[in-house]
PDB file of C-alpha atoms in Angstrom:
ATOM      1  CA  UNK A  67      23.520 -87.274 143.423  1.00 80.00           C
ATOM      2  CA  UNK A  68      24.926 -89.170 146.958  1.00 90.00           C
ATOM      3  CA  UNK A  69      28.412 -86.871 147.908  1.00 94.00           C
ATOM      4  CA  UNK A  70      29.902 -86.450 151.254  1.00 96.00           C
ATOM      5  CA  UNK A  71      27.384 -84.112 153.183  1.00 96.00           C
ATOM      6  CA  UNK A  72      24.128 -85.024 151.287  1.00 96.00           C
ATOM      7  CA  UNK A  73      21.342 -84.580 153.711  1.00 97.00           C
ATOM      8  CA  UNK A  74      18.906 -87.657 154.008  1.00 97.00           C
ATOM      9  CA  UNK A  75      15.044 -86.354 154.869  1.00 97.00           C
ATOM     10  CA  UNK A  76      14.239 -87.306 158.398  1.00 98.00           C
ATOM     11  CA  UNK A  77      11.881 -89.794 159.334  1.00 98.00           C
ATOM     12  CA  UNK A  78       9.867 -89.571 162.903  1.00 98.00           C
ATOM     13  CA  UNK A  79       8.600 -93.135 164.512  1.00 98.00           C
ATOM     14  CA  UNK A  80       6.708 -93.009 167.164  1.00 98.00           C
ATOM     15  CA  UNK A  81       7.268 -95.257 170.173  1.00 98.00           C
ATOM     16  CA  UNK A  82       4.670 -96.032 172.659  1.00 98.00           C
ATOM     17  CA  UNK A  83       4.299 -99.195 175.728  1.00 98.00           C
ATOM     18  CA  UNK A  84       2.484-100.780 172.541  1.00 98.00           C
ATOM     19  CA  UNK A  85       5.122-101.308 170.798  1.00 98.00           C
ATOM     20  CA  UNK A  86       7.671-101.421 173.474  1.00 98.00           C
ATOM     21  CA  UNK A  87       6.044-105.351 174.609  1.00 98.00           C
ATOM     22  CA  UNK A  88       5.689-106.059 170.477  1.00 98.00           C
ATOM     23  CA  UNK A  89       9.696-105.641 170.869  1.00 98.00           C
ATOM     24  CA  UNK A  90      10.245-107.393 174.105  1.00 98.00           C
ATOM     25  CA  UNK A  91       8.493-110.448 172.224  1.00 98.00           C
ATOM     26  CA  UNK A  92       9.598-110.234 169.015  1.00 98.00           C
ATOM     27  CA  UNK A  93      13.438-110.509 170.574  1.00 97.00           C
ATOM     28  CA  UNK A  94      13.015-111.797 173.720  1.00 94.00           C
ATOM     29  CA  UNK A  95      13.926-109.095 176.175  1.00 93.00           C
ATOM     30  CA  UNK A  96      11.839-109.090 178.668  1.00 92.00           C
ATOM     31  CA  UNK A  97      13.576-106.968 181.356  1.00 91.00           C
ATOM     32  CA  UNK A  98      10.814-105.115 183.228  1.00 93.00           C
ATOM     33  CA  UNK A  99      12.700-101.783 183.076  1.00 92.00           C
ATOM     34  CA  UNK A 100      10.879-101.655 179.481  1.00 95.00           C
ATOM     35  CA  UNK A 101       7.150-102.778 180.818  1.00 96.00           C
ATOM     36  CA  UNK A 102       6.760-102.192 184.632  1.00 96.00           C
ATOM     37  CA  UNK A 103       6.903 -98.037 185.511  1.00 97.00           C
ATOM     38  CA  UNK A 104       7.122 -99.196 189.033  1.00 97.00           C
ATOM     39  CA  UNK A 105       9.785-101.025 188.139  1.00 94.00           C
ATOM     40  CA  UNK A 106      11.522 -98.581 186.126  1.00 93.00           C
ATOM     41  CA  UNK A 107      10.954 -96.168 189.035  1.00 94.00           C
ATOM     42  CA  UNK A 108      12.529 -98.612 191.600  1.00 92.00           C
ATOM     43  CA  UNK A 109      15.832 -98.859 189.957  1.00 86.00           C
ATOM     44  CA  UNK A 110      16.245 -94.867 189.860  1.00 88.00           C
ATOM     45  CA  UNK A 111      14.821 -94.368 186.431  1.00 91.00           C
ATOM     46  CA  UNK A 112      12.333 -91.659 185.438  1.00 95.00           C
ATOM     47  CA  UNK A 113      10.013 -93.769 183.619  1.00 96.00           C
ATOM     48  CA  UNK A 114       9.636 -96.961 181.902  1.00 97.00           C
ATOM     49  CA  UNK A 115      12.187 -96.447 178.972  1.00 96.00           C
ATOM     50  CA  UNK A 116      12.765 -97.902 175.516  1.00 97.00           C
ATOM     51  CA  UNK A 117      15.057-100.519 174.759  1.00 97.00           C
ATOM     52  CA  UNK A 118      18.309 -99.116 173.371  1.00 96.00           C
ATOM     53  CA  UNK A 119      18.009-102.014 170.870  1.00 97.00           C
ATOM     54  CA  UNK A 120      14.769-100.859 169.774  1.00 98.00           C
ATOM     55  CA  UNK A 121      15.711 -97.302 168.906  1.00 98.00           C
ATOM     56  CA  UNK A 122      18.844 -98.796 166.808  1.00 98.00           C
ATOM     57  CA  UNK A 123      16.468-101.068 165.264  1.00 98.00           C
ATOM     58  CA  UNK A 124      14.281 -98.478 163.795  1.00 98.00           C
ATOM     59  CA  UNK A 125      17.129 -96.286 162.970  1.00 98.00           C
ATOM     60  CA  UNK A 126      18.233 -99.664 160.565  1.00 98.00           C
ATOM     61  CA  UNK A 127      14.636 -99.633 159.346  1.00 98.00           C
ATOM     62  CA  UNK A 128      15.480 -95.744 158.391  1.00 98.00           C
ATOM     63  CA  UNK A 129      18.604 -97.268 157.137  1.00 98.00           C
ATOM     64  CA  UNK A 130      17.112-100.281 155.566  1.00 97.00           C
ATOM     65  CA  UNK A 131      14.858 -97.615 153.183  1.00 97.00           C
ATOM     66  CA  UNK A 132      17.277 -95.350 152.186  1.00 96.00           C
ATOM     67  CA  UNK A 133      19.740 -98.117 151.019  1.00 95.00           C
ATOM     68  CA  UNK A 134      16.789 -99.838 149.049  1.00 95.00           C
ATOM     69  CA  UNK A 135      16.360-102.742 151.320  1.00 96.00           C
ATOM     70  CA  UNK A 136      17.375-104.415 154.760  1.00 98.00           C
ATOM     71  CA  UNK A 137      19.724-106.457 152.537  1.00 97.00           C
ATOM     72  CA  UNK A 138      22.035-103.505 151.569  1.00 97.00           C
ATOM     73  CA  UNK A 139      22.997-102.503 155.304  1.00 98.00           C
ATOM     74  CA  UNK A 140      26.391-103.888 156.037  1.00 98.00           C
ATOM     75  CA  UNK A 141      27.772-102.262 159.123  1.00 98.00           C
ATOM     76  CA  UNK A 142      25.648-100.353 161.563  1.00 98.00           C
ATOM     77  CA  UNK A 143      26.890 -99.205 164.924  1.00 98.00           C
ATOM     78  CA  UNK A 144      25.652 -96.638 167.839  1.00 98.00           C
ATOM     79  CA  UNK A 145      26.678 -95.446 171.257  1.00 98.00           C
ATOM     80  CA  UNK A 146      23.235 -95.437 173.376  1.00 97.00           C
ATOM     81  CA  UNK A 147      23.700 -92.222 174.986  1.00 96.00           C
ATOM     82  CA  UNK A 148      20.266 -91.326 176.580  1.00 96.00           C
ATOM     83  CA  UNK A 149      17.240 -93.373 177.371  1.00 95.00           C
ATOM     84  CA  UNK A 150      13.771 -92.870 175.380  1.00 97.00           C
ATOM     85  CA  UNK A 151      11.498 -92.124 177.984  1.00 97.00           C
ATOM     86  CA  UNK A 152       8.272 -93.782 177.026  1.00 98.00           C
ATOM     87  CA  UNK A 153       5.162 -92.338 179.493  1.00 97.00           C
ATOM     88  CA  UNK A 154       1.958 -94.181 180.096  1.00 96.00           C
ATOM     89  CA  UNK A 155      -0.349 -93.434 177.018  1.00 96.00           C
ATOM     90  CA  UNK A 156       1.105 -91.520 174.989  1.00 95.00           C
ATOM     91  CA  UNK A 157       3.454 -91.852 172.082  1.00 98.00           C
ATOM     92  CA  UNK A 158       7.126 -90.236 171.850  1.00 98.00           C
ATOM     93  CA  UNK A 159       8.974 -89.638 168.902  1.00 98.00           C
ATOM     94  CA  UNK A 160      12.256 -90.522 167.484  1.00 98.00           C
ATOM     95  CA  UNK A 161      13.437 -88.344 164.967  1.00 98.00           C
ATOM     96  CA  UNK A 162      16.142 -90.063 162.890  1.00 98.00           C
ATOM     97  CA  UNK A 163      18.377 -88.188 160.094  1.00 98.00           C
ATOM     98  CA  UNK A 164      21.209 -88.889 158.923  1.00 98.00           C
ATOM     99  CA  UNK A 165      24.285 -87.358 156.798  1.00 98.00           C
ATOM    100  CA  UNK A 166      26.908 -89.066 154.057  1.00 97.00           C
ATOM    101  CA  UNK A 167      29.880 -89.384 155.036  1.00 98.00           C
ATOM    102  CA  UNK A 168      32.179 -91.619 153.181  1.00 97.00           C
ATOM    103  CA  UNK A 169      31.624 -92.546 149.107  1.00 95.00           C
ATOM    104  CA  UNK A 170      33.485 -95.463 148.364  1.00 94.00           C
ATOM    105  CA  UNK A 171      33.733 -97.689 145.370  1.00 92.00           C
ATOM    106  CA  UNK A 172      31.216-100.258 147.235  1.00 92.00           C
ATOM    107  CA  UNK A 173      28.354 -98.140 149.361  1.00 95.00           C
ATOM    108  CA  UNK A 174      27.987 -95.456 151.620  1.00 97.00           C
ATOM    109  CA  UNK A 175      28.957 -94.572 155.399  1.00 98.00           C
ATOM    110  CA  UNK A 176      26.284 -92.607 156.846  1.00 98.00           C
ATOM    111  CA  UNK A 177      26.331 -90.923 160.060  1.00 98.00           C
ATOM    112  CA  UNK A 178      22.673 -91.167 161.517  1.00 98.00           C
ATOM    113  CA  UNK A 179      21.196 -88.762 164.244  1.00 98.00           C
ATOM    114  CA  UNK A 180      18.488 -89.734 166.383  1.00 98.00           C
ATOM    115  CA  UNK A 181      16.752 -87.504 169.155  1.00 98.00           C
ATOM    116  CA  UNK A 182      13.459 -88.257 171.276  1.00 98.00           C
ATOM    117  CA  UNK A 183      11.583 -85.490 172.608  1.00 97.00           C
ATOM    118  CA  UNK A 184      14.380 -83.325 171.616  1.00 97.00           C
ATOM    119  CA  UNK A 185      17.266 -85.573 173.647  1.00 98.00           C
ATOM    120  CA  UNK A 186      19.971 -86.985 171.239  1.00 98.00           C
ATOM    121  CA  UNK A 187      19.586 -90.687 172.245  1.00 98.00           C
ATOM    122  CA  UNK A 188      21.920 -92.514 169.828  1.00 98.00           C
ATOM    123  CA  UNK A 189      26.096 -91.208 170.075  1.00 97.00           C
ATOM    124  CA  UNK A 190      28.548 -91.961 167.043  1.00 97.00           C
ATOM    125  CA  UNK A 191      25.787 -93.897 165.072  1.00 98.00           C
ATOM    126  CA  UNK A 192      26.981 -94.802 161.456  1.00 98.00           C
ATOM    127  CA  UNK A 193      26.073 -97.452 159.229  1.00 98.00           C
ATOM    128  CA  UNK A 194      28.077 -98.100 155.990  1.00 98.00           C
ATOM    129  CA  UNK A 195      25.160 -99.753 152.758  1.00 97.00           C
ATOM    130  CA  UNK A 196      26.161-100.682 149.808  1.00 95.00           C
ATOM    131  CA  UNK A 197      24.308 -98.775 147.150  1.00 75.00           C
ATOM    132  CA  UNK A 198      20.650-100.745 145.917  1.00 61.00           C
ATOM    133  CA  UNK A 199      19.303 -97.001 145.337  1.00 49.00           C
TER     134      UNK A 199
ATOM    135  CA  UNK B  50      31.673-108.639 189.397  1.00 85.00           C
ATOM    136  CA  UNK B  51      33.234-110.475 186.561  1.00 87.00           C
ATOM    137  CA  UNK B  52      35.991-112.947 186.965  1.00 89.00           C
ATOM    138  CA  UNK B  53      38.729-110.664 185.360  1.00 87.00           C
ATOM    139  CA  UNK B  54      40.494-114.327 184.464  1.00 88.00           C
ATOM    140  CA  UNK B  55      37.543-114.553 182.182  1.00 92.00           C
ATOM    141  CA  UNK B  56      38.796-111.865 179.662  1.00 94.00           C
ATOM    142  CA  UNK B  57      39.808-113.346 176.087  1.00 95.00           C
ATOM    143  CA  UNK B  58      38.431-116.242 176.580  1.00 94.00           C
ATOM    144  CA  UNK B  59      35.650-117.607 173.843  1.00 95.00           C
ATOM    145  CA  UNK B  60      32.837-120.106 174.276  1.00 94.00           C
ATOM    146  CA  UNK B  61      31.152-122.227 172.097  1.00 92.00           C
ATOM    147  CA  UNK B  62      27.245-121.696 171.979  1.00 88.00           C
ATOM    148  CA  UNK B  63      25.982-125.273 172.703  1.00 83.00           C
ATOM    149  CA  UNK B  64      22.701-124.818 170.948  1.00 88.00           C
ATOM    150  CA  UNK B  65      21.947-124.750 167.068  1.00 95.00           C
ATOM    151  CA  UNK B  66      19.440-121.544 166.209  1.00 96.00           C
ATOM    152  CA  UNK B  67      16.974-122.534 163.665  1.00 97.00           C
ATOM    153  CA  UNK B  68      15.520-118.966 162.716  1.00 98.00           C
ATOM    154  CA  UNK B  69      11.848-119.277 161.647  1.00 98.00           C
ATOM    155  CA  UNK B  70      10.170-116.892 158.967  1.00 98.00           C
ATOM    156  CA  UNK B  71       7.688-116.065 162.045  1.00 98.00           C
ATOM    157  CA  UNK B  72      10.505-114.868 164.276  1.00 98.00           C
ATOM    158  CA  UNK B  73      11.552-112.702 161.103  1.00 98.00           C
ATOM    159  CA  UNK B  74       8.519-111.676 160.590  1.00 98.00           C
ATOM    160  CA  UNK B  75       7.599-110.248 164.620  1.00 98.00           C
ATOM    161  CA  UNK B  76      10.729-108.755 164.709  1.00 98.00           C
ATOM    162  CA  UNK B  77       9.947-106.701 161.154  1.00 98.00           C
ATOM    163  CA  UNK B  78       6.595-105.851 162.293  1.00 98.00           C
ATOM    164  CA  UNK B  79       7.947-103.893 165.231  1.00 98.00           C
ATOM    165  CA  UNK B  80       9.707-101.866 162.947  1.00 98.00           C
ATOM    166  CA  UNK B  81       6.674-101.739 159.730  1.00 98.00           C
ATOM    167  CA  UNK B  82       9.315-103.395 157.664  1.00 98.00           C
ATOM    168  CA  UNK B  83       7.695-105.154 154.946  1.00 98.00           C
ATOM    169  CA  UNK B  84      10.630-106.470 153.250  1.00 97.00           C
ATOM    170  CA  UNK B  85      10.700-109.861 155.092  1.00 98.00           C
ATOM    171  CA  UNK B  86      13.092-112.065 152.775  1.00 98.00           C
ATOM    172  CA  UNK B  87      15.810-111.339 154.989  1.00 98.00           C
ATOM    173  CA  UNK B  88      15.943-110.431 158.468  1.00 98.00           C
ATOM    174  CA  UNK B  89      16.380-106.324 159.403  1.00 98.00           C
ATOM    175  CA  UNK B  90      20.069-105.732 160.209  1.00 98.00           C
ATOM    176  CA  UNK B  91      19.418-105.786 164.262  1.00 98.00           C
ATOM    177  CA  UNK B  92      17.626-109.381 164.253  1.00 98.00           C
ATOM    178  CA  UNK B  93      21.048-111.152 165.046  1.00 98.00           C
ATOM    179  CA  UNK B  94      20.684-109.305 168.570  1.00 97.00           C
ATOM    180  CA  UNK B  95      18.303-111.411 169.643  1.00 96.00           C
ATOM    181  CA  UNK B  96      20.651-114.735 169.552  1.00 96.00           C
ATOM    182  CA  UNK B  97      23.235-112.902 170.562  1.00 96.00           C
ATOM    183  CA  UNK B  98      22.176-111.376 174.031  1.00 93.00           C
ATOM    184  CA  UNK B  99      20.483-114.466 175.111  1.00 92.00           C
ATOM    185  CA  UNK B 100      24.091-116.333 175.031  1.00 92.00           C
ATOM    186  CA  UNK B 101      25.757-113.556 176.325  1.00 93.00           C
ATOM    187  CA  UNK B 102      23.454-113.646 179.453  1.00 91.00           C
ATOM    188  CA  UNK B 103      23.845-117.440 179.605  1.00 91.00           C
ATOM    189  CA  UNK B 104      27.735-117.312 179.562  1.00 92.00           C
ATOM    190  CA  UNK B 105      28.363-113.826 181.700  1.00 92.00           C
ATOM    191  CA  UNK B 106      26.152-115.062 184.431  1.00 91.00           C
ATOM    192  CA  UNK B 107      27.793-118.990 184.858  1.00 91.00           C
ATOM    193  CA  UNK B 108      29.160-118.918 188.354  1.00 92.00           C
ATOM    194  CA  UNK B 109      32.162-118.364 187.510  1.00 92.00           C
ATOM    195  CA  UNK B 110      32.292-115.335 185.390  1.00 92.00           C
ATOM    196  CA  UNK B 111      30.180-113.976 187.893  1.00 91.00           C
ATOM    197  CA  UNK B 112      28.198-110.538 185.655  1.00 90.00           C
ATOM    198  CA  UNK B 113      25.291-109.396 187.107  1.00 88.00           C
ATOM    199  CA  UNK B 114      22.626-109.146 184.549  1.00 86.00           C
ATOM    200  CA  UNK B 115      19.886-107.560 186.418  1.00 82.00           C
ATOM    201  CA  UNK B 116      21.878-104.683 186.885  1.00 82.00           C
ATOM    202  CA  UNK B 117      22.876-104.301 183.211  1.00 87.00           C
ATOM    203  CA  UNK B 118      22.901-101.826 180.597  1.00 88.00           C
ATOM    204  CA  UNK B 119      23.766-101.722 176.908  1.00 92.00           C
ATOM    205  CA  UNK B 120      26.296 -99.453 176.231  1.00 95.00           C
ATOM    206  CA  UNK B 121      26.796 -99.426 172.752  1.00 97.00           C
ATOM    207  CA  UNK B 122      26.535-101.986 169.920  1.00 98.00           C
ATOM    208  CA  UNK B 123      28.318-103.083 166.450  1.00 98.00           C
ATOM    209  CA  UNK B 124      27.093-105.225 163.385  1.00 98.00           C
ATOM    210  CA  UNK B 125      29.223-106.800 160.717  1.00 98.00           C
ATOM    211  CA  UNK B 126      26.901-108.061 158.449  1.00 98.00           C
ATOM    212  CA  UNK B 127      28.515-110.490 155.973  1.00 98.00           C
ATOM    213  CA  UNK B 128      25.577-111.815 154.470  1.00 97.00           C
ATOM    214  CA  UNK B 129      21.829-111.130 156.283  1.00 98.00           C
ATOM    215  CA  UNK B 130      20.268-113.758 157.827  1.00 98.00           C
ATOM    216  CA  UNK B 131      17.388-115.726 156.303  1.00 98.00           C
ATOM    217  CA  UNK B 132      14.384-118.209 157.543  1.00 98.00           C
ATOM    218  CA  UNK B 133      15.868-121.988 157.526  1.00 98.00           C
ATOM    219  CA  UNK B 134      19.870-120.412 158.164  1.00 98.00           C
ATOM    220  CA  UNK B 135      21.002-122.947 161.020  1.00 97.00           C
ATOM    221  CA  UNK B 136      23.394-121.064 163.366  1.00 97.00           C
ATOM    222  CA  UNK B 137      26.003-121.745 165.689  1.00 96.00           C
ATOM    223  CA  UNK B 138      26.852-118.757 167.866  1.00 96.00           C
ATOM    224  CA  UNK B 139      30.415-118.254 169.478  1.00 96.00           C
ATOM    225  CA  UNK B 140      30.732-115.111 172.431  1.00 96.00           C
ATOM    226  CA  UNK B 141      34.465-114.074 172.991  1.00 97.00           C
ATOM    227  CA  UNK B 142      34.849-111.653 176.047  1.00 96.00           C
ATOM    228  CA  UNK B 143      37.197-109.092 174.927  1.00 97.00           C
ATOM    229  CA  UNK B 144      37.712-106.191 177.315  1.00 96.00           C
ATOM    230  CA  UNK B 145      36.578-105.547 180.847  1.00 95.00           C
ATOM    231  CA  UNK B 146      37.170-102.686 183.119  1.00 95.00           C
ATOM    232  CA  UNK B 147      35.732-100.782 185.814  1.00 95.00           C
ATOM    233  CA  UNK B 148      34.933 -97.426 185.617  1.00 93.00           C
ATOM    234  CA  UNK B 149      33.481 -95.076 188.776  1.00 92.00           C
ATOM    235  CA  UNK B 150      32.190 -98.454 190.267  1.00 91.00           C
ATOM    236  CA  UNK B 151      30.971 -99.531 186.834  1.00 93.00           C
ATOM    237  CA  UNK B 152      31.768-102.290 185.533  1.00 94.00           C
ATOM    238  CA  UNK B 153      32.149-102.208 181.182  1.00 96.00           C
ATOM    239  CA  UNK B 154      32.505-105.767 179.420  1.00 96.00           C
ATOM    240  CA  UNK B 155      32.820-105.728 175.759  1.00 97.00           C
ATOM    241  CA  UNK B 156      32.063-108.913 174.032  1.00 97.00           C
ATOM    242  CA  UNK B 157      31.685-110.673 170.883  1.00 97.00           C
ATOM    243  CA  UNK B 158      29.448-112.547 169.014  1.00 97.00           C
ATOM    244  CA  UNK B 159      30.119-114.755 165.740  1.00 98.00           C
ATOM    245  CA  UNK B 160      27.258-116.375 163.779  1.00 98.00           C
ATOM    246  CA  UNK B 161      27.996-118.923 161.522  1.00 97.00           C
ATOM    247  CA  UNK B 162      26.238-120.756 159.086  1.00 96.00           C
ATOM    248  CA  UNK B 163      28.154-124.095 158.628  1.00 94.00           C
ATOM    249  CA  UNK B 164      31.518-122.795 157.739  1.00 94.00           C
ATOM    250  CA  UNK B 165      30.242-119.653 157.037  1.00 97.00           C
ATOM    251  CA  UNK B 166      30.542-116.810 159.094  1.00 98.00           C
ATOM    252  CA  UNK B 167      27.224-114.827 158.758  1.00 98.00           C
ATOM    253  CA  UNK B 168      27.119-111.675 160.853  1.00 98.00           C
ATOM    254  CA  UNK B 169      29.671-110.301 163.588  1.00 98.00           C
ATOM    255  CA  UNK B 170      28.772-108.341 166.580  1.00 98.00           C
ATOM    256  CA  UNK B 171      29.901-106.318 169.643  1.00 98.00           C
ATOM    257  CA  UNK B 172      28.066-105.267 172.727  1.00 97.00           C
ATOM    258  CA  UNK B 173      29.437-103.219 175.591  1.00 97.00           C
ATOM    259  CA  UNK B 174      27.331-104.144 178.777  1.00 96.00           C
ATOM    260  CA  UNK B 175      27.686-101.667 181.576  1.00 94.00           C
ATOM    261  CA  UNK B 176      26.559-103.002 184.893  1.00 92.00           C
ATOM    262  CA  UNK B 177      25.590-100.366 187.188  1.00 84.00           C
ATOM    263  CA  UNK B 178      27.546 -99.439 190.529  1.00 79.00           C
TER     264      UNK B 178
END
């Protein structure tokens, strides 16, 4: 039963520089701030960081699977509030949950949390699916 | 900075976008989605920032884009996007503003298919002071 304020299990993906360059070539972004911890360092940042579109994009894969497919997810919007900080071999989480918030006659607006190494690093993040569960 | 006289205005991508099942198909495997019939909901972001970087940087809007960040970021998804669509790509700069030295541009992106409009988008860029 989907109601306002059903809890949706968490998922944890793991992001690493691996998968940080698989991203920068799959959609192009290729700023060095994601690849180069000198870089990253130069421009005041603590470390080579994720791409803010590569958390949201694994939140929609989070998003994607609870709706049932990548087809059902009709809205999907986030604030990115807080870098992932992504050290030299190793692999960081991101936790992502989320909550119902809205039950119309179409879907579903969820409101998705996602943290990193305990840091909230996506802000007002909802996504509204229509229902293919 | 950006040329405030820039705000509102709307260009015209000059480029058709043929998306490939292969660009589907790296961007899924990033994420371990196996469902590649249709592309995951944040694929459009690829087209998207590319012409936003090609239109905010023309001399004379004037953004500089190796000083950006992405502030936050909105999908209207009218129909997902397939292998084969054909898109033309519009970018409408709606709001700019400076904040503490920052400067925040919001802008817009419309795919279209032909006639029809596939997948809407926002984007607030912050450039750092």
């Amino acid at each position: 039963m989907i109601e306002v304020g059903t809890a949706i299990p968490s998922h944890e993906f793991e992001i690493n520089r691996t998968l940080l360059k698989q991203y920068a070539d799959a959609s192009g972004d290729q700023n060095p701030i994601h690849q180069d911890e000198a870089f990253a360092k130069s421009v005041g940042l603590p470390d080579v960081i994720a791409h803010g579109m590569l958390t949201m994009a694994l939140a929609g894969k989070y998003i994607s699977d609870w709706a049932g497919g990548p087809q059902n997810v009709k809205e999907f919007s986030a604030r990115f509030t807080k870098p992932v900080i992504v050290p030299a071999g190793k692999s960081v989480d991101l936790t992502v949950s989320a909550t119902v918030l809205e039950v119309t006659t179409t879907g579903v607006r969820l409101e998705i949390s996602a943290t990193s190494q305990g840091v909230k690093v996506l802000g007002m993040a909802k996504a509204f699916v229509v229902q293919g569960v | 900075m950006l040329n405030p006289d820039s705000v509102g205005r709307t260009f015209a991508g000059v480029d058709v976008i043929t998306v490939t099942q292969d660009e589907i198909n790296s961007f899924a495997a990033v994420i371990g989605e196996k469902n590649t019939a249709v592309a995951p909901p944040t694929f459009s972001i690829k087209i998207s920032l590319r012409e936003f970087e090609s239109i905010l940087t023309k001399p004379d809007i004037g953004l500089d884009w190796t000083r950006l960040v992405h502030g936050d970021q909105k999908f209207e998804i009218f129909r997902p996007i397939v292998a084969g669509d054909s898109l033309t790509t519009s970018a409408t700069i709606e709001s700019y503003k400076v904040a503490a030295g920052n400067e925040i541009v919001t802008v817009r992106s419309d795919l279209f298919n032909g006639a029809e409009k596939v997948i809407s988008s926002w984007s607030t860029l912050v450039v750092r002071a």
